[in-house]
Structure formats: structure tokens, C-alpha cells
GROMACS .gro file of C-alpha atoms in nm:
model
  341
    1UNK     CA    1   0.000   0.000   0.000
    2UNK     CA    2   0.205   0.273  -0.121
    3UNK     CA    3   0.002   0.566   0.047
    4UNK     CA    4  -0.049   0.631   0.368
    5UNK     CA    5  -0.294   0.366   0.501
    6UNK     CA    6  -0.567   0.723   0.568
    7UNK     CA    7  -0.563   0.773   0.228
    8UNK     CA    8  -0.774   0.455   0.139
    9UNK     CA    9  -1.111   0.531   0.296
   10UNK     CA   10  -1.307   0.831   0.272
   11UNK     CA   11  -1.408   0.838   0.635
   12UNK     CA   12  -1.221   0.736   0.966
   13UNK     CA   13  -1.441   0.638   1.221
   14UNK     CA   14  -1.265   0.679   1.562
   15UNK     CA   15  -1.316   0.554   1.902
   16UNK     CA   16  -1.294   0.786   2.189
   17UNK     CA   17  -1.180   0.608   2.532
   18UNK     CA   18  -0.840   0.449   2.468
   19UNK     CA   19  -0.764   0.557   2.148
   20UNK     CA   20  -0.778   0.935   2.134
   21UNK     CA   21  -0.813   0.986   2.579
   22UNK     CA   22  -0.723   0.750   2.886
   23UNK     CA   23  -0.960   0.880   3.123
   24UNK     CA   24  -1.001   1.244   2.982
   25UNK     CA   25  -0.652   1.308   2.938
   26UNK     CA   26  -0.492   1.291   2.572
   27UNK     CA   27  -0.330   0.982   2.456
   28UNK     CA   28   0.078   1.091   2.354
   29UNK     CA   29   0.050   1.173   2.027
   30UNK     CA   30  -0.262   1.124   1.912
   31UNK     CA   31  -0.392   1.506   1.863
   32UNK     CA   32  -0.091   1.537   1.640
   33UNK     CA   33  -0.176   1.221   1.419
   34UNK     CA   34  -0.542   1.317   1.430
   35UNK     CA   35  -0.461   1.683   1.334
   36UNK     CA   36  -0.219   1.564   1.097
   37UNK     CA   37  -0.452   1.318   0.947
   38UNK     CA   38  -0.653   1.618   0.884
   39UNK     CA   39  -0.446   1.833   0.675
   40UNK     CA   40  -0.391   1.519   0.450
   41UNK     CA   41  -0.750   1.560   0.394
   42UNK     CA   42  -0.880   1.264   0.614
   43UNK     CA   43  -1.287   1.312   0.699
   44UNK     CA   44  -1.275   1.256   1.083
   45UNK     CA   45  -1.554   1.098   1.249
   46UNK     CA   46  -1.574   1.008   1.615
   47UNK     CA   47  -1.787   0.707   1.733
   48UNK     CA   48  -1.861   0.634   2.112
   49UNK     CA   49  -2.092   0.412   2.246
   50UNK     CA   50  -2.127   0.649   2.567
   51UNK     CA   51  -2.449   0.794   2.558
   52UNK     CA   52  -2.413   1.035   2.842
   53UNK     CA   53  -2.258   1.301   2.668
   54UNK     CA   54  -2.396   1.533   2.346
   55UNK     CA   55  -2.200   1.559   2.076
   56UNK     CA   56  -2.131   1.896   2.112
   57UNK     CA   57  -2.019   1.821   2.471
   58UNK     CA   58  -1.757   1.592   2.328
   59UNK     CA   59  -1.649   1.775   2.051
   60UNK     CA   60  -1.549   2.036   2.323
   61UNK     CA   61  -1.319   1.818   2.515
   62UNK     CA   62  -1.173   1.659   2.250
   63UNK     CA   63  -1.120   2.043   2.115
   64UNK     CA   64  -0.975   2.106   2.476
   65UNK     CA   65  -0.759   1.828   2.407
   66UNK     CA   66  -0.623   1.983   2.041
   67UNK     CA   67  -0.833   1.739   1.864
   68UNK     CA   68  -1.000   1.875   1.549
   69UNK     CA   69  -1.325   1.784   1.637
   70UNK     CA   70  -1.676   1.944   1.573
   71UNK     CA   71  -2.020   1.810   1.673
   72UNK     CA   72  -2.117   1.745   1.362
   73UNK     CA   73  -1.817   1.492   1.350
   74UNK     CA   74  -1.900   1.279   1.696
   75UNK     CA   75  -2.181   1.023   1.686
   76UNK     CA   76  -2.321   0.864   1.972
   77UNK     CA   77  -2.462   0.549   2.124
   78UNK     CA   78  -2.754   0.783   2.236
   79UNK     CA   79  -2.856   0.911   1.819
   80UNK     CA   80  -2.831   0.565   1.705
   81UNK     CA   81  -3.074   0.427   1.969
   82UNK     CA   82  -3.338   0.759   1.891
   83UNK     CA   83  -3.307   0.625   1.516
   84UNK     CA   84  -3.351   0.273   1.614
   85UNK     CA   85  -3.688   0.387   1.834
   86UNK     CA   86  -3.816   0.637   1.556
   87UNK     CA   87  -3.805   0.351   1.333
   88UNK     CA   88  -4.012   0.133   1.476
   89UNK     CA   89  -4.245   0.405   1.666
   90UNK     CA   90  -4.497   0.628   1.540
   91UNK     CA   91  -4.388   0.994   1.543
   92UNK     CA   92  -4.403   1.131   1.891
   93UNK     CA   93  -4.449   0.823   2.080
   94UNK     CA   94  -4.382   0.861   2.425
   95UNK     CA   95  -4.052   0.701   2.530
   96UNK     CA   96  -3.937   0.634   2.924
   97UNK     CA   97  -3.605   0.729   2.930
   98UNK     CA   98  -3.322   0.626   3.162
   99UNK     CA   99  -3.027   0.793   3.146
  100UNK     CA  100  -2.842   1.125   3.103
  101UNK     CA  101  -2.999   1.448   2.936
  102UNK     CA  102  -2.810   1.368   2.593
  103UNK     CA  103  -3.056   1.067   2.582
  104UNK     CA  104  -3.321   1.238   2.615
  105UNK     CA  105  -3.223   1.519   2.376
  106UNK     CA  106  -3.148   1.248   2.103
  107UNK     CA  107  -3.472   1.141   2.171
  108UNK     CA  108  -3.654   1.444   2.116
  109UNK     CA  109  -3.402   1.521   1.820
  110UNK     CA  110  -3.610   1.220   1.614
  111UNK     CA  111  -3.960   1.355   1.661
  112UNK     CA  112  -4.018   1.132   1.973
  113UNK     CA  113  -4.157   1.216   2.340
  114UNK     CA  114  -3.922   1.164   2.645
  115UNK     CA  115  -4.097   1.085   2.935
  116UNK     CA  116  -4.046   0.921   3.344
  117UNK     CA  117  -4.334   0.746   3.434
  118UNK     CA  118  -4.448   0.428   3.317
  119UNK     CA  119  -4.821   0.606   3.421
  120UNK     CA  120  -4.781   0.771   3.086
  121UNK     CA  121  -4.807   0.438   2.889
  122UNK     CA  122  -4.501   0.468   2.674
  123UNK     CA  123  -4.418   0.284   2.419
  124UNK     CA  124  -4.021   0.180   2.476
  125UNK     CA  125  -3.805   0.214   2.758
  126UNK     CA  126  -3.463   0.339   2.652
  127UNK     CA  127  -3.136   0.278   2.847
  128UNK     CA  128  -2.833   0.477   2.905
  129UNK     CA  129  -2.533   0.517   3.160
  130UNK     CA  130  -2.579   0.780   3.371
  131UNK     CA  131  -2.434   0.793   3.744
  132UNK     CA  132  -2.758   0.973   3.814
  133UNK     CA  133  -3.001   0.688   3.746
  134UNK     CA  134  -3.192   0.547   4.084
  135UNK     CA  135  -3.400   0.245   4.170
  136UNK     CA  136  -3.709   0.480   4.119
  137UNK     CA  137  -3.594   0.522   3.741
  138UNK     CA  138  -3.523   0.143   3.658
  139UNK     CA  139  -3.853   0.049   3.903
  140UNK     CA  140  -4.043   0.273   3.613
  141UNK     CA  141  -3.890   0.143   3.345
  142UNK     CA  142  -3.911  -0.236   3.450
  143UNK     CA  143  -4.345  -0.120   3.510
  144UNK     CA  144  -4.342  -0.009   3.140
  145UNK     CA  145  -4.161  -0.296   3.003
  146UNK     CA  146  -4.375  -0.566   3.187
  147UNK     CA  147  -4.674  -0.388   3.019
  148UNK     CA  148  -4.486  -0.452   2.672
  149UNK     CA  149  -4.313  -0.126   2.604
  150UNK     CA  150  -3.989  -0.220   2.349
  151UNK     CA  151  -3.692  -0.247   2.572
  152UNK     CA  152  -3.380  -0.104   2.397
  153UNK     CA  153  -3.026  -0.037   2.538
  154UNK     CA  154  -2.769   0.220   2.385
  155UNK     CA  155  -2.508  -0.020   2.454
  156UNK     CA  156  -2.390  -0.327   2.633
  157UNK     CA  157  -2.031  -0.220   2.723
  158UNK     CA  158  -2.020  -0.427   3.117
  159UNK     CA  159  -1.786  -0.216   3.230
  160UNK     CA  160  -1.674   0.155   3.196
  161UNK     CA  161  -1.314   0.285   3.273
  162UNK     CA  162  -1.306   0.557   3.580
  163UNK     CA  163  -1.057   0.719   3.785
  164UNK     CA  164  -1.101   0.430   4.076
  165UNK     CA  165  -1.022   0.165   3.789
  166UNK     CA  166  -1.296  -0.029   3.628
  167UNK     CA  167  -1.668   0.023   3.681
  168UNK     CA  168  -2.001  -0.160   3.645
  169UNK     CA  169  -2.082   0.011   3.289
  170UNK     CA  170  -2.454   0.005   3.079
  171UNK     CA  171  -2.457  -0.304   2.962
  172UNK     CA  172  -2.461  -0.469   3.362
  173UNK     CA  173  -2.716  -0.156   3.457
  174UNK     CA  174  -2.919  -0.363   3.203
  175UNK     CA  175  -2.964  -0.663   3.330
  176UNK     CA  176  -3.157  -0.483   3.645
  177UNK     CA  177  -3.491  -0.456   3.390
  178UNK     CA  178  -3.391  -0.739   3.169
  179UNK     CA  179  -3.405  -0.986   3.491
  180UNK     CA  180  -3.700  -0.855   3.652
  181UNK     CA  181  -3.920  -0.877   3.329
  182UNK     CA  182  -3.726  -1.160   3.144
  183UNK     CA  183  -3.723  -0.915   2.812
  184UNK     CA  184  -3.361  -0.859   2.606
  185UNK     CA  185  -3.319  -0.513   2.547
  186UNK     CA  186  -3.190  -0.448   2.137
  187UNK     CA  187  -2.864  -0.325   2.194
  188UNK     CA  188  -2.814   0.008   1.933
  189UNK     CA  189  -2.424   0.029   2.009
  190UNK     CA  190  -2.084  -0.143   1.919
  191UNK     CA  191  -2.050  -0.456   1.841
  192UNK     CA  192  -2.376  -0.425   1.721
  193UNK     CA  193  -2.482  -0.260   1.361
  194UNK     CA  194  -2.699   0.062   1.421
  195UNK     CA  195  -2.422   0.273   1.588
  196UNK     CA  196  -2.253   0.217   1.265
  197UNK     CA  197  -2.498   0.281   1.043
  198UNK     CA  198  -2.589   0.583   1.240
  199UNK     CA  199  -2.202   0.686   1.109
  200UNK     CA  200  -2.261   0.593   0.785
  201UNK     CA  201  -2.609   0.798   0.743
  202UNK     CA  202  -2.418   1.075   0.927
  203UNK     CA  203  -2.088   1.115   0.728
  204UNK     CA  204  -2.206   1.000   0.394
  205UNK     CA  205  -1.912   0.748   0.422
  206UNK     CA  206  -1.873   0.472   0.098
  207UNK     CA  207  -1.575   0.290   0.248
  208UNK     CA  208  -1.532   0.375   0.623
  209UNK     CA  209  -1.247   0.278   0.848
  210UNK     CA  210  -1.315   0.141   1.171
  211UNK     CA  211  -1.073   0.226   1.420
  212UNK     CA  212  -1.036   0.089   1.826
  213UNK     CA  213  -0.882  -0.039   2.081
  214UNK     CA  214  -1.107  -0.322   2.215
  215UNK     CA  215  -1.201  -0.644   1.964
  216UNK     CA  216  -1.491  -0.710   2.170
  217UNK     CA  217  -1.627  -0.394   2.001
  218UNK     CA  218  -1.518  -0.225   1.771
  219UNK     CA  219  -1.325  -0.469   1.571
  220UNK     CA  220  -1.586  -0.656   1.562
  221UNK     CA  221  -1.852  -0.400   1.530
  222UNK     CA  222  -1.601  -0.408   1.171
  223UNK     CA  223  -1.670  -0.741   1.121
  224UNK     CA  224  -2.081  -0.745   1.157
  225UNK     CA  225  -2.105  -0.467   0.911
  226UNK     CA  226  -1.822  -0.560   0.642
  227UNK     CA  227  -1.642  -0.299   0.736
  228UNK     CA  228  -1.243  -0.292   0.767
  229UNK     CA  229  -1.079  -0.247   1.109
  230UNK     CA  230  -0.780  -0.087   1.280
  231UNK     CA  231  -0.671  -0.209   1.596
  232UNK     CA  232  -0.434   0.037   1.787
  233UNK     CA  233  -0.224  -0.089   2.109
  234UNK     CA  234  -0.339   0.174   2.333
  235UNK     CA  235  -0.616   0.124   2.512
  236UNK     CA  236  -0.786  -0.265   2.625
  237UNK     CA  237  -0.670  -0.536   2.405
  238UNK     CA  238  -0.283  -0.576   2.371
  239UNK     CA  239  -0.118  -0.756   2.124
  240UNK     CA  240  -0.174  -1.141   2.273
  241UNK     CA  241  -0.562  -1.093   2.239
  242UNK     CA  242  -0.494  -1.013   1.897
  243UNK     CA  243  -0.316  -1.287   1.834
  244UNK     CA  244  -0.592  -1.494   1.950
  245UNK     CA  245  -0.854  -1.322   1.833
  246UNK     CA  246  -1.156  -1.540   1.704
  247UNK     CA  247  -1.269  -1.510   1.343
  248UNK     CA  248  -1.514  -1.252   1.435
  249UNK     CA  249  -1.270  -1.006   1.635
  250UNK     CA  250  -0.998  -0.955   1.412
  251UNK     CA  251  -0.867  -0.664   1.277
  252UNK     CA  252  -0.755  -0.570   0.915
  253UNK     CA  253  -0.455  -0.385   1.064
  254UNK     CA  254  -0.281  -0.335   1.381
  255UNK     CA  255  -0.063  -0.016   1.495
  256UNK     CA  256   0.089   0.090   1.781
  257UNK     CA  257  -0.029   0.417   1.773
  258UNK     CA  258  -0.261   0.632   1.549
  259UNK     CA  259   0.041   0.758   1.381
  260UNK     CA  260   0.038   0.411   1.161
  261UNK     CA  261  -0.266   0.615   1.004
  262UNK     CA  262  -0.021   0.868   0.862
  263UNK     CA  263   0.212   0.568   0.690
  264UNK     CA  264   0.173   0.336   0.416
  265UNK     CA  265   0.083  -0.003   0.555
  266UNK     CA  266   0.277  -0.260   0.525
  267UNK     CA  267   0.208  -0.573   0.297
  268UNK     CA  268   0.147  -0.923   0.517
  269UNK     CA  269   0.171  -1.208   0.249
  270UNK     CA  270   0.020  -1.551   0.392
  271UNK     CA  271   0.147  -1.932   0.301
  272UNK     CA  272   0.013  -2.243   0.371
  273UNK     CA  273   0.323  -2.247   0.602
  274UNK     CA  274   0.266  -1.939   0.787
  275UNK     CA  275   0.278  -1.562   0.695
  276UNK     CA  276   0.586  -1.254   0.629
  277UNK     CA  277   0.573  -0.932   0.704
  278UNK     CA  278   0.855  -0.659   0.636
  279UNK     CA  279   1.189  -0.850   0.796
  280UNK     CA  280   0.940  -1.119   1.015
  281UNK     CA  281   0.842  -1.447   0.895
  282UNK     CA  282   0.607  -1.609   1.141
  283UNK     CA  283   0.595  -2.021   1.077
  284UNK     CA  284   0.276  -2.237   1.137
  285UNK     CA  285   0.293  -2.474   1.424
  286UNK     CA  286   0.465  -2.855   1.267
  287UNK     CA  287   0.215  -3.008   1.512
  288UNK     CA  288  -0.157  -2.929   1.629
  289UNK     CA  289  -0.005  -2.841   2.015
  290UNK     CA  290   0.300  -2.693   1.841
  291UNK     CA  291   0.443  -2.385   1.827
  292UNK     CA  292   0.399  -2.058   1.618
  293UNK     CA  293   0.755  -1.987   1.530
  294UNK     CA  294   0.891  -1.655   1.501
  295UNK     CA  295   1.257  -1.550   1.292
  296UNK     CA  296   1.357  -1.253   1.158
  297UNK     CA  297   1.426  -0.908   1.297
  298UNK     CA  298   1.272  -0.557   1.233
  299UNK     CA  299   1.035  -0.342   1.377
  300UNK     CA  300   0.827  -0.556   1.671
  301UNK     CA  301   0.516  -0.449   1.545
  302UNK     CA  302   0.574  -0.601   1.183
  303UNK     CA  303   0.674  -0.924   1.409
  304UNK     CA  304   0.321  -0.901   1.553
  305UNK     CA  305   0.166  -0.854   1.209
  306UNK     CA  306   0.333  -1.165   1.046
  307UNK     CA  307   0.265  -1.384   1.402
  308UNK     CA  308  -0.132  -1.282   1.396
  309UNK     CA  309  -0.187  -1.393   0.986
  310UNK     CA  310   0.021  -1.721   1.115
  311UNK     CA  311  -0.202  -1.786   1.427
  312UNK     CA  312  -0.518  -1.690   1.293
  313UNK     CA  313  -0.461  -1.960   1.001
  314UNK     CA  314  -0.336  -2.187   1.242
  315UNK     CA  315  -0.636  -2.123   1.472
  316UNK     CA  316  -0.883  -2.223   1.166
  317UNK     CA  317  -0.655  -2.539   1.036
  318UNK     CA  318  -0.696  -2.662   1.393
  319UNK     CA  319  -1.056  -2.529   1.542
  320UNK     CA  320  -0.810  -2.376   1.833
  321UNK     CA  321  -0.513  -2.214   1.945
  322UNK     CA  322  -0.371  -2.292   2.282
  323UNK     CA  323  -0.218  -1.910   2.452
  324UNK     CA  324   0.102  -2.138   2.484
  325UNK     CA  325   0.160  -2.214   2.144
  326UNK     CA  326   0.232  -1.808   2.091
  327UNK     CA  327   0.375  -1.746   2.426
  328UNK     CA  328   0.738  -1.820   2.286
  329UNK     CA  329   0.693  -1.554   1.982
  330UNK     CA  330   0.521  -1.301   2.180
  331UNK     CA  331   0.816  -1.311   2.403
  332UNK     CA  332   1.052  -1.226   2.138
  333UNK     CA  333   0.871  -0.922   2.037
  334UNK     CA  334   0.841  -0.807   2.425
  335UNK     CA  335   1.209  -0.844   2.402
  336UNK     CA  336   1.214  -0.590   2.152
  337UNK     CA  337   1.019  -0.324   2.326
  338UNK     CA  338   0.647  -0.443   2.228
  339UNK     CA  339   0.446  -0.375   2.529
  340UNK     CA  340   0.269  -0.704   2.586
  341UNK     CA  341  -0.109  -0.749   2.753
   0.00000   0.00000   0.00000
């Protein structure tokens, strides 16, 4: 790929927590890459499953941040669920919501009516992450969905990184109405398709890039829409879940940083015996508990590139790949400064 790896789609879809901020402070040179990016002529979208912000909220603290950001360019877990309910919903049907204002403002924002009670008959319940919510608010919402009010969730994310380390996020505030009513919530967030196509109907995007740092999300948010995906090292998932990745999780490329975005790509040609990339050659394992063997020397993170196209193959000529049978490799490319998790 002779140009930089940007250059191929007309719209970069970006993750928020752990690949632009850690925790509202700026990852180390991502505003640069981002800004940079920019003047190349990259269309810069940003695509969170937290629904407690607006986008014009987040567009100012990424712009505190020296990210070139505008609220036109942020989408949120909150506007795809609205579409998702003003699909299905007769204009102004009353919806209970739970959550933060930006819920309800996406709400209103698609012609519906946000409302509290489940006295008012509504006909959803919508979901959110909000510190604020109370029993009172998922008591309500549990009334309206036992009366048959569609249950819908803005996303499932379990857990939510804080200041105190990792927190009980939306998707376990869920399960509070989904097990006192026995009813699934549709989910309107990564992995799942609306929060993408919610991107897509927003930016006008033809060939979209998704880019993340968790698999469990939005690599394979990539993979249930058809959609290409960039993994980048800085957030979640390190490079021995990508190794391991399942079918369904793994990513078309994988960077260190966001600066990778700025560079041509490098090729990764795959064998029956294994895969190369740049000065790596990663071998498949001569027996199913075997080792993936790793020779060469370069950059680590063309090491990592070669030893994921060898273990994912391996992984599908076998139906599984023991942690152990990469351990060795990953090793060697800790040894050479990759940060391993």
C-alpha cells in the first residue's frame, strides 16, 4: 500500500476512550496524528458508544484536548438508539427514558416524546449510563416494560473505565430490567450494527475505516457490518488478544499508535506455512499443540503482524489455538520493546 494507510477510505471512524483519551486526558501523540490526518484531507468521524454526553459536549473536550473535532463529526450510542426507536415508533411516541440528558435530547431530536413514568403508557423504555439513574428510574422502566413497552439499550459495554479503575458500565445496569421482566433489550451500540450505520447515514461514508482499541467492540462492530478495522495498542486489548482473536474479532490492521494512520501499511503475504511481514516471517505450528515460530528481525510491530496472519490460520486449520503455542513468539517481540497485555 504505497500511500499512507488514511488515504484509502473516505471516512475514519474513531473511538474515543483508549484511542484518542485515557480517562479524559490525551493519549501521547494522538492530537498530532489526528490533526495531521486532517491536513492530509482525512474526513474525521468520532464514534462512542457512551451515551451520556452530546455531541457537542464531546467535541469540546476533544477540542480542549487539540483534537480537530466538531459536533457534527462525533456520533453517539444515544442518536443511534433515537433512530432505532423512531423507526419502529410512530412519530411522537412517548418514550421512558433512563439515562443522562443527551438521551433524552437524542430522543426528542427524532420527533419522539421523552418521558419518566411508566403512568404515561409509553411505548419503549430506553437505556443509558448515567451515574444519576436510581432504583425509582429502573422500578419505572421495569413497570413499562412488563406492560410490553420495546426495551432497547444504547449499549452493552459491562464495564466503563473511571478514575477508581474499572466500573459496572450500561450493559450490567441492564440486566436490572432485563431480569425482573425476562425481556432482552436491542442493543443500538458497538459490536452491534446501528451505531454504525448511524455513522454511515451521518458522514455520507462509501468505504469507512473502523478504528479501536477493544475487539470485543469495535473490531468486531467491523466485522458485523463488512467494514475494515484498525486495531491500535493503546487502550484494552494488547497484542496477545490479537493474536488470539476469534474469526469474528480480528482486525484488518494493527498499529501501535494512530500515527500508523499517517504511513503506508505494510504488505502481510500468507502461506500455507505461515505468513511474512517486512523483515518477520512467522511459521505455522509442525504439530496441532506446536508452536507458532517466530525468525527474523525488524520493527516488533511487523513481528506481531506476520505472528497474527500465522495464528489466525493456524487457529482455523486446527478449530483452536492454545495461549502457549504463541507465548514463545510473543516473548521475542516483548524483548524488543512491544508492550505485551
Amino acid at each position: 500500500m504505497p500511500d499512507p494507510l488514511a488515504a484509502a477510505y473516505d471516512v475514519l471512524l474513531l473511538d474515543l476512550d483508549g484511542v484518542v483519551y485515557i480517562g479524559g486526558a490525551p493519549i501521547p501523540g494522538a492530537p498530532e496524528a489526528l490533526r495531521k490526518a486532517k491536513d492530509q484531507g482525512a474526513h474525521l468521524a468520532y464514534v462512542t458508544n457512551n451515551a451520556s454526553r452530546t455531541p457537542a459536549a464531546v467535541a469540546a473536550l476533544l477540542d480542549s484536548m487539540d483534537v480537530p473535532a466538531t459536533a457534527a463529526d462525533v456520533v453517539t450510542s444515544a442518536q443511534a438508539a433515537a433512530r432505532l426507536l423512531a423507526d419502529k415508533l410512530p412519530a411522537k411516541a412517548k418514550v421512558l427514558v433512563i439515562g443522562a440528558l443527551a438521551l433524552r435530547l437524542a430522543v426528542r431530536e427524532r420527533g419522539l416524546t421523552p418521558v419518566s413514568s411508566a403512568a404515561e403508557n409509553p411505548q419503549a423504555v430506553v437505556q443509558g449510563f448515567s451515574p444519576g439513574v436510581t432504583y425509582a428510574n429502573f422500578a419505572e422502566g421495569g413497570l413499562a416494560v412488563r406492560a410490553g413497552a420495546l426495551f432497547v439499550g444504547t449499549n452493552a459495554d459491562s464495564t466503563i473505565p473511571g478514575a477508581r479503575g474499572t466500573q459496572p458500565g450500561n450493559g450490567s445496569l441492564l440486566k436490572v430490567i432485563e431480569h425482573a421482566t425476562g425481556v432482552k433489550p436491542q442493543i443500538a451500540g458497538k459490536p452491534e450494527p446501528p451505531l454504525h450505520h448511524e455513522s454511515v447515514i451521518r458522514t455520507g461514508a462509501k468505504r469507512p475505516l473502523v478504528i479501536g482499541d477493544r475487539l470485543d467492540t469495535d473490531i468486531e462492530a467491523a466485522y458485523n457490518t463488512g467494514t475494515d478495522g484498525f486495531l491500535v495498542l493503546t487502550g484494552v486489548d494488547g497484542p496477545r488478544g490479537a493474536v488470539l482473536a476469534p474469526p469474528h474479532r480480528r482486525p484488518t490492521y494493527i498499529a501501535e499508535t494512530l500515527d500508523a494512520l499517517l504511513q503506508p501499511y505494510p504488505g502481510v503475504a500468507r502461506s500455507d506455512d505461515g505468513a511474512t511481514c517486512a523483515g518477520w516471517t512467522a511459521s505455522a505450528p509442525a504439530s496441532e499443540s506446536g508452536p507458532v515460530t517466530l525468525t527474523g528481525d525488524g520493527a516488533a510491530i511487523d513481528g506481531l503482524r506476520a505472528l497474527a496472519a500465522a495464528a489466525w490460520a493456524a487457529h482455523d486449520r486446527q478449530g483452536s489455538l492454545d495461549p502457549g503455542q504463541v507465548a514463545e513468539a510473543l516473548d521475542q517481540l516483548a524483548a524488543k520493546g512491544l508492550t505485551l497485555r
